[in-house]
């Protein structure tokens, strides 16, 4: 076998699915970015991070720049345990693993739990990066719809019942973002949360709960599944990307200790001491408990601006869910393929994410789009929605 | 199945080998660390990194703190391409992937190349972290001895010939650290480098070349395998851990573009923008080409101190290789189990790494130990070797 055939044979063997297809086109300059799930630039604490680094290095010199040794690294774990207890999740040291953002956490869990025979249950639509990660390990999925009250657990139960009746393999894990879901912005109702935990117990599966947005509520906090988990079935993933800065890449997993140990064997990259110590130094100097109310208020205001603009400009046939927190509004534009719409919208200088990317079967998402109210400022959002509405109206007429 | 059995069944399924056994004991405070493969604290540019962060944030504000967007991130790739060409490796953008240190690079390669049927050829002894990574994916290894001229390629050829003759599966990949090997400090001779490339071609395997120490030569530069690779068989891994700071976690892979694309699918964590942009900002302000001669001279001096102390204090039966670069000296203490020796040595306040950790079959390494001249200062090294020699002499008498 020559080296080219060798390559393609081996790379193919490693991938459980075809390589991902086309992705979002490049955004033109000065585009109004209603696509970006980034924090508001004005809310990214750049100066405070600069100061955190300066004070870290003055205090610890070379320590945070080695593989191990900065006292700030274990400190960060303590700080995250504190955050978790604010979410009603009380855990010990051995139940937490710091990761490079939520994505590494999800990938590590996939490596432990998913082989090419595993069935993964996912919400439909769901976070596209997570979907891509799972697709590196298996091609077997069960997709369960999400509505304005979150995951349709009744539908999940029907699917599980049917599979059991037919003697089919049951899913080993369910991936869910119960609070301010990406992309729909909706939140799983409390009864459904209880129901999904009962189902996990009855049908013996694990739940991967992604709580990236949980702290950014507008009115009230939702109880994470993990806080109601009495069987260690929930692997809880969180991150500081949405409330501090994604570029720092600080996330975590909370799970049973034997699970954390196994994840750690696969992690192997000794963490990111500089990034972790910088974050610990930042959190020492900037209390998240004081920072979060400001963020909640700011994003609520921005969400209201986006919703008002939608009300004002969108044709009547366009509908959307009203989120209670998070970063996103999910809209439906009946009769329009939102991938085509994006091409025209970009010509007007406005971006969004076409719905198809969030679906395992992309054709189910053609009429949907995800708008982000986190990144663009008030004026841009108003202008962006006005322009996008104009394009939609032209296409509808 | 209850949740505990479910856990243990699934975690076991994910691991191809038994979990790693006991590891180095915790070091007592104020221990003279001849075990640490860390850069010299005095050579870690802490203040320059502080300044790099300050100037980065003044210049780019929130950009390096988002998922994507800092112009410094592509800049870093250019800078690394420049480093590579200093090593005689001339590649295009699509042939480079930035990773979180060399370990992530090795792990990503393992994920693409190694399944549970794959045979991996490794040097014996070899870098223990790499060995642990490979053991997450397969239990099939071929171990080839290393001597003072590096990997014994004649022995490799014999093993390959024999396997072919017997119709046994051939290894898919060889992992080697040809220059200033970890742990032996030895360097593969040029004829052996050519030989191993010929063997790769004849027996159709890939070479994972780990060049973490290649820039830290005392007299002259060795030519990397990658610089002589005309068949894209070499996956070359490098890092800035040894020449800037490991805590920044900046490494890379150089390989054929289709390979880089596949590695990137598994990487998925969008890089570490803050860390990468900080490193780019550091390298803009601190020319590595000027920094490296200082490092080479400093480590050469430190190596000489360690070697002189060995000459002065060690009993005659103890032998070691004289390195031409890197961080390590590999010593043999006939008749002594270096794990037991470590216990006593730690009581005297001196650490080293027992040889067994660097061997697939740990019992082959009982008489060896790895000493690092990178971390401890001159006085500590002299004192450390004097104390260690005393313990050895006592054990021998």
PDB file of N, CA, C and O in Angstrom, chain A residues 155-222:
ATOM      1  N   UNK A 155     -42.145  12.289  24.528  1.00  0.00           N
ATOM      2  CA  UNK A 155     -41.691  11.671  23.284  1.00  0.00           C
ATOM      3  C   UNK A 155     -40.487  10.759  23.551  1.00  0.00           C
ATOM      4  O   UNK A 155     -40.414   9.653  23.021  1.00  0.00           O
ATOM      5  N   UNK A 156     -39.602  11.233  24.415  1.00  0.00           N
ATOM      6  CA  UNK A 156     -38.450  10.413  24.774  1.00  0.00           C
ATOM      7  C   UNK A 156     -38.908   9.083  25.368  1.00  0.00           C
ATOM      8  O   UNK A 156     -38.433   8.008  24.989  1.00  0.00           O
ATOM      9  N   UNK A 157     -39.903   9.158  26.268  1.00  0.00           N
ATOM     10  CA  UNK A 157     -40.405   7.939  26.902  1.00  0.00           C
ATOM     11  C   UNK A 157     -40.995   6.986  25.865  1.00  0.00           C
ATOM     12  O   UNK A 157     -40.740   5.777  25.902  1.00  0.00           O
ATOM     13  N   UNK A 158     -41.758   7.546  24.919  1.00  0.00           N
ATOM     14  CA  UNK A 158     -42.346   6.699  23.866  1.00  0.00           C
ATOM     15  C   UNK A 158     -41.262   5.966  23.078  1.00  0.00           C
ATOM     16  O   UNK A 158     -41.356   4.777  22.811  1.00  0.00           O
ATOM     17  N   UNK A 159     -40.234   6.718  22.724  1.00  0.00           N
ATOM     18  CA  UNK A 159     -39.151   6.123  21.934  1.00  0.00           C
ATOM     19  C   UNK A 159     -38.469   5.008  22.724  1.00  0.00           C
ATOM     20  O   UNK A 159     -38.193   3.923  22.201  1.00  0.00           O
ATOM     21  N   UNK A 160     -38.219   5.275  24.004  1.00  0.00           N
ATOM     22  CA  UNK A 160     -37.542   4.275  24.840  1.00  0.00           C
ATOM     23  C   UNK A 160     -38.417   3.023  25.003  1.00  0.00           C
ATOM     24  O   UNK A 160     -37.938   1.891  24.868  1.00  0.00           O
ATOM     25  N   UNK A 161     -39.698   3.263  25.276  1.00  0.00           N
ATOM     26  CA  UNK A 161     -40.644   2.144  25.428  1.00  0.00           C
ATOM     27  C   UNK A 161     -40.673   1.279  24.175  1.00  0.00           C
ATOM     28  O   UNK A 161     -40.608   0.057  24.245  1.00  0.00           O
ATOM     29  N   UNK A 162     -40.755   1.949  23.050  1.00  0.00           N
ATOM     30  CA  UNK A 162     -40.841   1.231  21.788  1.00  0.00           C
ATOM     31  C   UNK A 162     -39.576   0.403  21.545  1.00  0.00           C
ATOM     32  O   UNK A 162     -39.642  -0.758  21.129  1.00  0.00           O
ATOM     33  N   UNK A 163     -38.431   1.017  21.822  1.00  0.00           N
ATOM     34  CA  UNK A 163     -37.168   0.298  21.603  1.00  0.00           C
ATOM     35  C   UNK A 163     -37.076  -0.920  22.529  1.00  0.00           C
ATOM     36  O   UNK A 163     -36.636  -1.988  22.126  1.00  0.00           O
ATOM     37  N   UNK A 164     -37.515  -0.723  23.778  1.00  0.00           N
ATOM     38  CA  UNK A 164     -37.460  -1.855  24.706  1.00  0.00           C
ATOM     39  C   UNK A 164     -38.389  -2.974  24.229  1.00  0.00           C
ATOM     40  O   UNK A 164     -38.014  -4.138  24.225  1.00  0.00           O
ATOM     41  N   UNK A 165     -39.591  -2.569  23.802  1.00  0.00           N
ATOM     42  CA  UNK A 165     -40.566  -3.562  23.323  1.00  0.00           C
ATOM     43  C   UNK A 165     -40.001  -4.344  22.150  1.00  0.00           C
ATOM     44  O   UNK A 165     -40.161  -5.550  22.053  1.00  0.00           O
ATOM     45  N   UNK A 166     -39.334  -3.625  21.260  1.00  0.00           N
ATOM     46  CA  UNK A 166     -38.809  -4.280  20.065  1.00  0.00           C
ATOM     47  C   UNK A 166     -37.458  -4.961  20.303  1.00  0.00           C
ATOM     48  O   UNK A 166     -36.870  -5.527  19.391  1.00  0.00           O
ATOM     49  N   UNK A 167     -36.949  -4.862  21.527  1.00  0.00           N
ATOM     50  CA  UNK A 167     -35.649  -5.481  21.820  1.00  0.00           C
ATOM     51  C   UNK A 167     -34.480  -4.758  21.178  1.00  0.00           C
ATOM     52  O   UNK A 167     -33.428  -5.356  20.962  1.00  0.00           O
ATOM     53  N   UNK A 168     -34.656  -3.477  20.870  1.00  0.00           N
ATOM     54  CA  UNK A 168     -33.559  -2.703  20.264  1.00  0.00           C
ATOM     55  C   UNK A 168     -32.624  -2.168  21.357  1.00  0.00           C
ATOM     56  O   UNK A 168     -33.025  -2.023  22.515  1.00  0.00           O
ATOM     57  N   UNK A 169     -31.397  -1.865  20.969  1.00  0.00           N
ATOM     58  CA  UNK A 169     -30.449  -1.301  21.931  1.00  0.00           C
ATOM     59  C   UNK A 169     -30.972   0.035  22.438  1.00  0.00           C
ATOM     60  O   UNK A 169     -31.510   0.837  21.671  1.00  0.00           O
ATOM     61  N   UNK A 170     -30.795   0.269  23.724  1.00  0.00           N
ATOM     62  CA  UNK A 170     -31.224   1.545  24.311  1.00  0.00           C
ATOM     63  C   UNK A 170     -30.047   2.520  24.301  1.00  0.00           C
ATOM     64  O   UNK A 170     -28.886   2.115  24.273  1.00  0.00           O
ATOM     65  N   UNK A 171     -30.353   3.817  24.314  1.00  0.00           N
ATOM     66  CA  UNK A 171     -29.261   4.792  24.334  1.00  0.00           C
ATOM     67  C   UNK A 171     -28.456   4.673  25.626  1.00  0.00           C
ATOM     68  O   UNK A 171     -29.002   4.345  26.680  1.00  0.00           O
ATOM     69  N   UNK A 172     -27.163   4.942  25.520  1.00  0.00           N
ATOM     70  CA  UNK A 172     -26.313   4.890  26.705  1.00  0.00           C
ATOM     71  C   UNK A 172     -26.241   6.255  27.372  1.00  0.00           C
ATOM     72  O   UNK A 172     -25.934   6.364  28.551  1.00  0.00           O
ATOM     73  N   UNK A 173     -26.519   7.307  26.589  1.00  0.00           N
ATOM     74  CA  UNK A 173     -26.383   8.652  27.143  1.00  0.00           C
ATOM     75  C   UNK A 173     -27.330   9.603  26.420  1.00  0.00           C
ATOM     76  O   UNK A 173     -27.595   9.433  25.223  1.00  0.00           O
ATOM     77  N   UNK A 174     -27.849  10.577  27.188  1.00  0.00           N
ATOM     78  CA  UNK A 174     -28.669  11.647  26.621  1.00  0.00           C
ATOM     79  C   UNK A 174     -27.922  12.952  26.807  1.00  0.00           C
ATOM     80  O   UNK A 174     -27.505  13.281  27.921  1.00  0.00           O
ATOM     81  N   UNK A 175     -27.742  13.694  25.730  1.00  0.00           N
ATOM     82  CA  UNK A 175     -27.118  15.014  25.832  1.00  0.00           C
ATOM     83  C   UNK A 175     -28.216  16.067  25.841  1.00  0.00           C
ATOM     84  O   UNK A 175     -29.035  16.119  24.926  1.00  0.00           O
ATOM     85  N   UNK A 176     -28.221  16.903  26.874  1.00  0.00           N
ATOM     86  CA  UNK A 176     -29.258  17.942  26.965  1.00  0.00           C
ATOM     87  C   UNK A 176     -28.693  19.249  27.515  1.00  0.00           C
ATOM     88  O   UNK A 176     -27.754  19.248  28.329  1.00  0.00           O
ATOM     89  N   UNK A 177     -29.243  20.348  27.023  1.00  0.00           N
ATOM     90  CA  UNK A 177     -28.957  21.676  27.582  1.00  0.00           C
ATOM     91  C   UNK A 177     -30.286  22.147  28.155  1.00  0.00           C
ATOM     92  O   UNK A 177     -31.065  22.813  27.475  1.00  0.00           O
ATOM     93  N   UNK A 178     -30.605  21.778  29.405  1.00  0.00           N
ATOM     94  CA  UNK A 178     -31.961  22.042  29.893  1.00  0.00           C
ATOM     95  C   UNK A 178     -32.269  23.524  30.093  1.00  0.00           C
ATOM     96  O   UNK A 178     -33.426  23.916  30.016  1.00  0.00           O
ATOM     97  N   UNK A 179     -31.231  24.331  30.335  1.00  0.00           N
ATOM     98  CA  UNK A 179     -31.502  25.720  30.703  1.00  0.00           C
ATOM     99  C   UNK A 179     -30.993  26.682  29.621  1.00  0.00           C
ATOM    100  O   UNK A 179     -29.799  26.687  29.323  1.00  0.00           O
ATOM    101  N   UNK A 180     -31.927  27.471  29.040  1.00  0.00           N
ATOM    102  CA  UNK A 180     -31.600  28.440  27.981  1.00  0.00           C
ATOM    103  C   UNK A 180     -30.826  27.726  26.873  1.00  0.00           C
ATOM    104  O   UNK A 180     -29.688  28.051  26.553  1.00  0.00           O
ATOM    105  N   UNK A 181     -31.493  26.755  26.303  1.00  0.00           N
ATOM    106  CA  UNK A 181     -30.867  25.841  25.363  1.00  0.00           C
ATOM    107  C   UNK A 181     -30.249  26.568  24.173  1.00  0.00           C
ATOM    108  O   UNK A 181     -30.744  27.600  23.715  1.00  0.00           O
ATOM    109  N   UNK A 182     -29.170  26.009  23.692  1.00  0.00           N
ATOM    110  CA  UNK A 182     -28.571  26.428  22.439  1.00  0.00           C
ATOM    111  C   UNK A 182     -29.010  25.402  21.404  1.00  0.00           C
ATOM    112  O   UNK A 182     -28.687  24.223  21.569  1.00  0.00           O
ATOM    113  N   UNK A 183     -29.776  25.769  20.392  1.00  0.00           N
ATOM    114  CA  UNK A 183     -30.052  27.112  19.903  1.00  0.00           C
ATOM    115  C   UNK A 183     -31.403  27.704  20.282  1.00  0.00           C
ATOM    116  O   UNK A 183     -31.640  28.875  20.003  1.00  0.00           O
ATOM    117  N   UNK A 184     -32.319  26.957  20.907  1.00  0.00           N
ATOM    118  CA  UNK A 184     -33.700  27.460  20.983  1.00  0.00           C
ATOM    119  C   UNK A 184     -33.932  28.504  22.063  1.00  0.00           C
ATOM    120  O   UNK A 184     -34.941  29.198  22.046  1.00  0.00           O
ATOM    121  N   UNK A 185     -33.031  28.591  23.026  1.00  0.00           N
ATOM    122  CA  UNK A 185     -33.216  29.539  24.121  1.00  0.00           C
ATOM    123  C   UNK A 185     -34.250  29.080  25.139  1.00  0.00           C
ATOM    124  O   UNK A 185     -34.450  29.748  26.161  1.00  0.00           O
ATOM    125  N   UNK A 186     -34.895  27.930  24.902  1.00  0.00           N
ATOM    126  CA  UNK A 186     -35.962  27.501  25.812  1.00  0.00           C
ATOM    127  C   UNK A 186     -35.399  26.743  27.012  1.00  0.00           C
ATOM    128  O   UNK A 186     -34.248  26.311  27.008  1.00  0.00           O
ATOM    129  N   UNK A 187     -36.261  26.577  28.017  1.00  0.00           N
ATOM    130  CA  UNK A 187     -35.847  25.987  29.293  1.00  0.00           C
ATOM    131  C   UNK A 187     -36.752  24.814  29.639  1.00  0.00           C
ATOM    132  O   UNK A 187     -37.970  24.915  29.521  1.00  0.00           O
ATOM    133  N   UNK A 188     -36.146  23.723  30.050  1.00  0.00           N
ATOM    134  CA  UNK A 188     -36.918  22.523  30.372  1.00  0.00           C
ATOM    135  C   UNK A 188     -37.730  22.757  31.634  1.00  0.00           C
ATOM    136  O   UNK A 188     -37.181  23.168  32.666  1.00  0.00           O
ATOM    137  N   UNK A 189     -39.023  22.483  31.563  1.00  0.00           N
ATOM    138  CA  UNK A 189     -39.907  22.668  32.711  1.00  0.00           C
ATOM    139  C   UNK A 189     -39.524  21.701  33.835  1.00  0.00           C
ATOM    140  O   UNK A 189     -38.964  20.637  33.572  1.00  0.00           O
ATOM    141  N   UNK A 190     -39.837  22.084  35.071  1.00  0.00           N
ATOM    142  CA  UNK A 190     -39.435  21.288  36.232  1.00  0.00           C
ATOM    143  C   UNK A 190     -39.975  19.856  36.174  1.00  0.00           C
ATOM    144  O   UNK A 190     -39.252  18.898  36.458  1.00  0.00           O
ATOM    145  N   UNK A 191     -41.267  19.702  35.778  1.00  0.00           N
ATOM    146  CA  UNK A 191     -41.833  18.338  35.709  1.00  0.00           C
ATOM    147  C   UNK A 191     -41.057  17.499  34.696  1.00  0.00           C
ATOM    148  O   UNK A 191     -40.842  16.301  34.885  1.00  0.00           O
ATOM    149  N   UNK A 192     -40.653  18.149  33.616  1.00  0.00           N
ATOM    150  CA  UNK A 192     -39.895  17.398  32.613  1.00  0.00           C
ATOM    151  C   UNK A 192     -38.512  17.015  33.139  1.00  0.00           C
ATOM    152  O   UNK A 192     -38.001  15.947  32.842  1.00  0.00           O
ATOM    153  N   UNK A 193     -37.937  17.911  33.930  1.00  0.00           N
ATOM    154  CA  UNK A 193     -36.637  17.575  34.530  1.00  0.00           C
ATOM    155  C   UNK A 193     -36.768  16.327  35.395  1.00  0.00           C
ATOM    156  O   UNK A 193     -35.933  15.421  35.350  1.00  0.00           O
ATOM    157  N   UNK A 194     -37.828  16.322  36.217  1.00  0.00           N
ATOM    158  CA  UNK A 194     -38.028  15.140  37.069  1.00  0.00           C
ATOM    159  C   UNK A 194     -38.273  13.900  36.218  1.00  0.00           C
ATOM    160  O   UNK A 194     -37.758  12.817  36.497  1.00  0.00           O
ATOM    161  N   UNK A 195     -39.052  14.102  35.161  1.00  0.00           N
ATOM    162  CA  UNK A 195     -39.390  12.977  34.290  1.00  0.00           C
ATOM    163  C   UNK A 195     -38.142  12.385  33.624  1.00  0.00           C
ATOM    164  O   UNK A 195     -37.964  11.167  33.562  1.00  0.00           O
ATOM    165  N   UNK A 196     -37.270  13.253  33.148  1.00  0.00           N
ATOM    166  CA  UNK A 196     -36.099  12.740  32.437  1.00  0.00           C
ATOM    167  C   UNK A 196     -35.179  11.967  33.399  1.00  0.00           C
ATOM    168  O   UNK A 196     -34.577  10.946  33.024  1.00  0.00           O
ATOM    169  N   UNK A 197     -35.114  12.415  34.643  1.00  0.00           N
ATOM    170  CA  UNK A 197     -34.316  11.678  35.632  1.00  0.00           C
ATOM    171  C   UNK A 197     -34.931  10.308  35.921  1.00  0.00           C
ATOM    172  O   UNK A 197     -34.214   9.309  36.059  1.00  0.00           O
ATOM    173  N   UNK A 198     -36.267  10.261  35.985  1.00  0.00           N
ATOM    174  CA  UNK A 198     -36.939   8.962  36.176  1.00  0.00           C
ATOM    175  C   UNK A 198     -36.657   8.029  35.002  1.00  0.00           C
ATOM    176  O   UNK A 198     -36.371   6.840  35.190  1.00  0.00           O
ATOM    177  N   UNK A 199     -36.719   8.609  33.803  1.00  0.00           N
ATOM    178  CA  UNK A 199     -36.466   7.783  32.614  1.00  0.00           C
ATOM    179  C   UNK A 199     -35.040   7.243  32.621  1.00  0.00           C
ATOM    180  O   UNK A 199     -34.800   6.089  32.266  1.00  0.00           O
ATOM    181  N   UNK A 200     -34.092   8.093  33.024  1.00  0.00           N
ATOM    182  CA  UNK A 200     -32.683   7.664  33.060  1.00  0.00           C
ATOM    183  C   UNK A 200     -32.529   6.466  33.988  1.00  0.00           C
ATOM    184  O   UNK A 200     -31.812   5.507  33.685  1.00  0.00           O
ATOM    185  N   UNK A 201     -33.245   6.530  35.110  1.00  0.00           N
ATOM    186  CA  UNK A 201     -33.165   5.449  36.070  1.00  0.00           C
ATOM    187  C   UNK A 201     -33.837   4.192  35.509  1.00  0.00           C
ATOM    188  O   UNK A 201     -33.286   3.094  35.552  1.00  0.00           O
ATOM    189  N   UNK A 202     -35.014   4.385  34.938  1.00  0.00           N
ATOM    190  CA  UNK A 202     -35.764   3.222  34.439  1.00  0.00           C
ATOM    191  C   UNK A 202     -35.075   2.566  33.249  1.00  0.00           C
ATOM    192  O   UNK A 202     -35.028   1.341  33.144  1.00  0.00           O
ATOM    193  N   UNK A 203     -34.549   3.380  32.345  1.00  0.00           N
ATOM    194  CA  UNK A 203     -33.953   2.821  31.127  1.00  0.00           C
ATOM    195  C   UNK A 203     -32.416   2.799  31.200  1.00  0.00           C
ATOM    196  O   UNK A 203     -31.759   2.555  30.209  1.00  0.00           O
ATOM    197  N   UNK A 204     -31.905   3.082  32.372  1.00  0.00           N
ATOM    198  CA  UNK A 204     -30.472   2.933  32.641  1.00  0.00           C
ATOM    199  C   UNK A 204     -29.570   3.661  31.646  1.00  0.00           C
ATOM    200  O   UNK A 204     -28.737   3.047  30.975  1.00  0.00           O
ATOM    201  N   UNK A 205     -29.760   4.960  31.526  1.00  0.00           N
ATOM    202  CA  UNK A 205     -28.804   5.738  30.725  1.00  0.00           C
ATOM    203  C   UNK A 205     -28.230   6.885  31.549  1.00  0.00           C
ATOM    204  O   UNK A 205     -28.734   7.192  32.639  1.00  0.00           O
ATOM    205  N   UNK A 206     -27.153   7.455  31.050  1.00  0.00           N
ATOM    206  CA  UNK A 206     -26.537   8.609  31.681  1.00  0.00           C
ATOM    207  C   UNK A 206     -27.072   9.883  31.039  1.00  0.00           C
ATOM    208  O   UNK A 206     -27.555   9.855  29.903  1.00  0.00           O
ATOM    209  N   UNK A 207     -26.971  10.982  31.760  1.00  0.00           N
ATOM    210  CA  UNK A 207     -27.372  12.273  31.209  1.00  0.00           C
ATOM    211  C   UNK A 207     -26.159  13.192  31.197  1.00  0.00           C
ATOM    212  O   UNK A 207     -25.506  13.372  32.221  1.00  0.00           O
ATOM    213  N   UNK A 208     -25.849  13.724  30.030  1.00  0.00           N
ATOM    214  CA  UNK A 208     -24.807  14.739  29.953  1.00  0.00           C
ATOM    215  C   UNK A 208     -25.538  16.082  29.941  1.00  0.00           C
ATOM    216  O   UNK A 208     -26.168  16.445  28.954  1.00  0.00           O
ATOM    217  N   UNK A 209     -25.461  16.777  31.076  1.00  0.00           N
ATOM    218  CA  UNK A 209     -26.152  18.061  31.214  1.00  0.00           C
ATOM    219  C   UNK A 209     -25.165  19.195  30.938  1.00  0.00           C
ATOM    220  O   UNK A 209     -24.177  19.348  31.647  1.00  0.00           O
ATOM    221  N   UNK A 210     -25.462  19.975  29.927  1.00  0.00           N
ATOM    222  CA  UNK A 210     -24.612  21.106  29.551  1.00  0.00           C
ATOM    223  C   UNK A 210     -25.281  22.372  30.082  1.00  0.00           C
ATOM    224  O   UNK A 210     -26.361  22.745  29.644  1.00  0.00           O
ATOM    225  N   UNK A 211     -24.619  23.009  31.042  1.00  0.00           N
ATOM    226  CA  UNK A 211     -25.239  24.151  31.737  1.00  0.00           C
ATOM    227  C   UNK A 211     -24.466  25.449  31.459  1.00  0.00           C
ATOM    228  O   UNK A 211     -24.310  26.286  32.345  1.00  0.00           O
ATOM    229  N   UNK A 212     -24.017  25.613  30.232  1.00  0.00           N
ATOM    230  CA  UNK A 212     -23.186  26.776  29.895  1.00  0.00           C
ATOM    231  C   UNK A 212     -23.870  28.112  30.181  1.00  0.00           C
ATOM    232  O   UNK A 212     -23.206  29.107  30.457  1.00  0.00           O
ATOM    233  N   UNK A 213     -25.212  28.135  30.083  1.00  0.00           N
ATOM    234  CA  UNK A 213     -25.926  29.417  30.184  1.00  0.00           C
ATOM    235  C   UNK A 213     -26.714  29.584  31.482  1.00  0.00           C
ATOM    236  O   UNK A 213     -27.350  30.616  31.687  1.00  0.00           O
ATOM    237  N   UNK A 214     -26.699  28.548  32.336  1.00  0.00           N
ATOM    238  CA  UNK A 214     -27.602  28.490  33.488  1.00  0.00           C
ATOM    239  C   UNK A 214     -27.564  29.692  34.416  1.00  0.00           C
ATOM    240  O   UNK A 214     -28.568  30.044  35.044  1.00  0.00           O
ATOM    241  N   UNK A 215     -26.389  30.338  34.528  1.00  0.00           N
ATOM    242  CA  UNK A 215     -26.292  31.468  35.463  1.00  0.00           C
ATOM    243  C   UNK A 215     -26.848  32.766  34.876  1.00  0.00           C
ATOM    244  O   UNK A 215     -27.006  33.742  35.597  1.00  0.00           O
ATOM    245  N   UNK A 216     -27.108  32.746  33.573  1.00  0.00           N
ATOM    246  CA  UNK A 216     -27.563  33.989  32.916  1.00  0.00           C
ATOM    247  C   UNK A 216     -29.085  34.019  32.787  1.00  0.00           C
ATOM    248  O   UNK A 216     -29.634  34.122  31.688  1.00  0.00           O
ATOM    249  N   UNK A 217     -29.775  33.919  33.928  1.00  0.00           N
ATOM    250  CA  UNK A 217     -31.238  33.965  33.907  1.00  0.00           C
ATOM    251  C   UNK A 217     -31.724  35.401  34.025  1.00  0.00           C
ATOM    252  O   UNK A 217     -31.061  36.249  34.613  1.00  0.00           O
ATOM    253  N   UNK A 218     -32.903  35.664  33.459  1.00  0.00           N
ATOM    254  CA  UNK A 218     -33.463  37.019  33.519  1.00  0.00           C
ATOM    255  C   UNK A 218     -34.336  37.211  34.751  1.00  0.00           C
ATOM    256  O   UNK A 218     -34.417  38.291  35.313  1.00  0.00           O
ATOM    257  N   UNK A 219     -35.037  36.156  35.138  1.00  0.00           N
ATOM    258  CA  UNK A 219     -35.936  36.288  36.284  1.00  0.00           C
ATOM    259  C   UNK A 219     -35.544  35.344  37.412  1.00  0.00           C
ATOM    260  O   UNK A 219     -35.226  35.758  38.500  1.00  0.00           O
ATOM    261  N   UNK A 220     -35.556  34.032  37.101  1.00  0.00           N
ATOM    262  CA  UNK A 220     -35.239  33.117  38.201  1.00  0.00           C
ATOM    263  C   UNK A 220     -34.382  31.961  37.731  1.00  0.00           C
ATOM    264  O   UNK A 220     -34.386  31.579  36.574  1.00  0.00           O
ATOM    265  N   UNK A 221     -33.675  31.423  38.722  1.00  0.00           N
ATOM    266  CA  UNK A 221     -32.764  30.336  38.463  1.00  0.00           C
ATOM    267  C   UNK A 221     -33.533  29.028  38.246  1.00  0.00           C
ATOM    268  O   UNK A 221     -34.506  28.778  38.940  1.00  0.00           O
ATOM    269  N   UNK A 222     -33.094  28.217  37.275  1.00  0.00           N
ATOM    270  CA  UNK A 222     -33.651  26.870  37.128  1.00  0.00           C
ATOM    271  C   UNK A 222     -32.774  25.892  37.891  1.00  0.00           C
ATOM    272  O   UNK A 222     -31.563  26.082  37.987  1.00  0.00           O
TER     273      UNK A 222
END
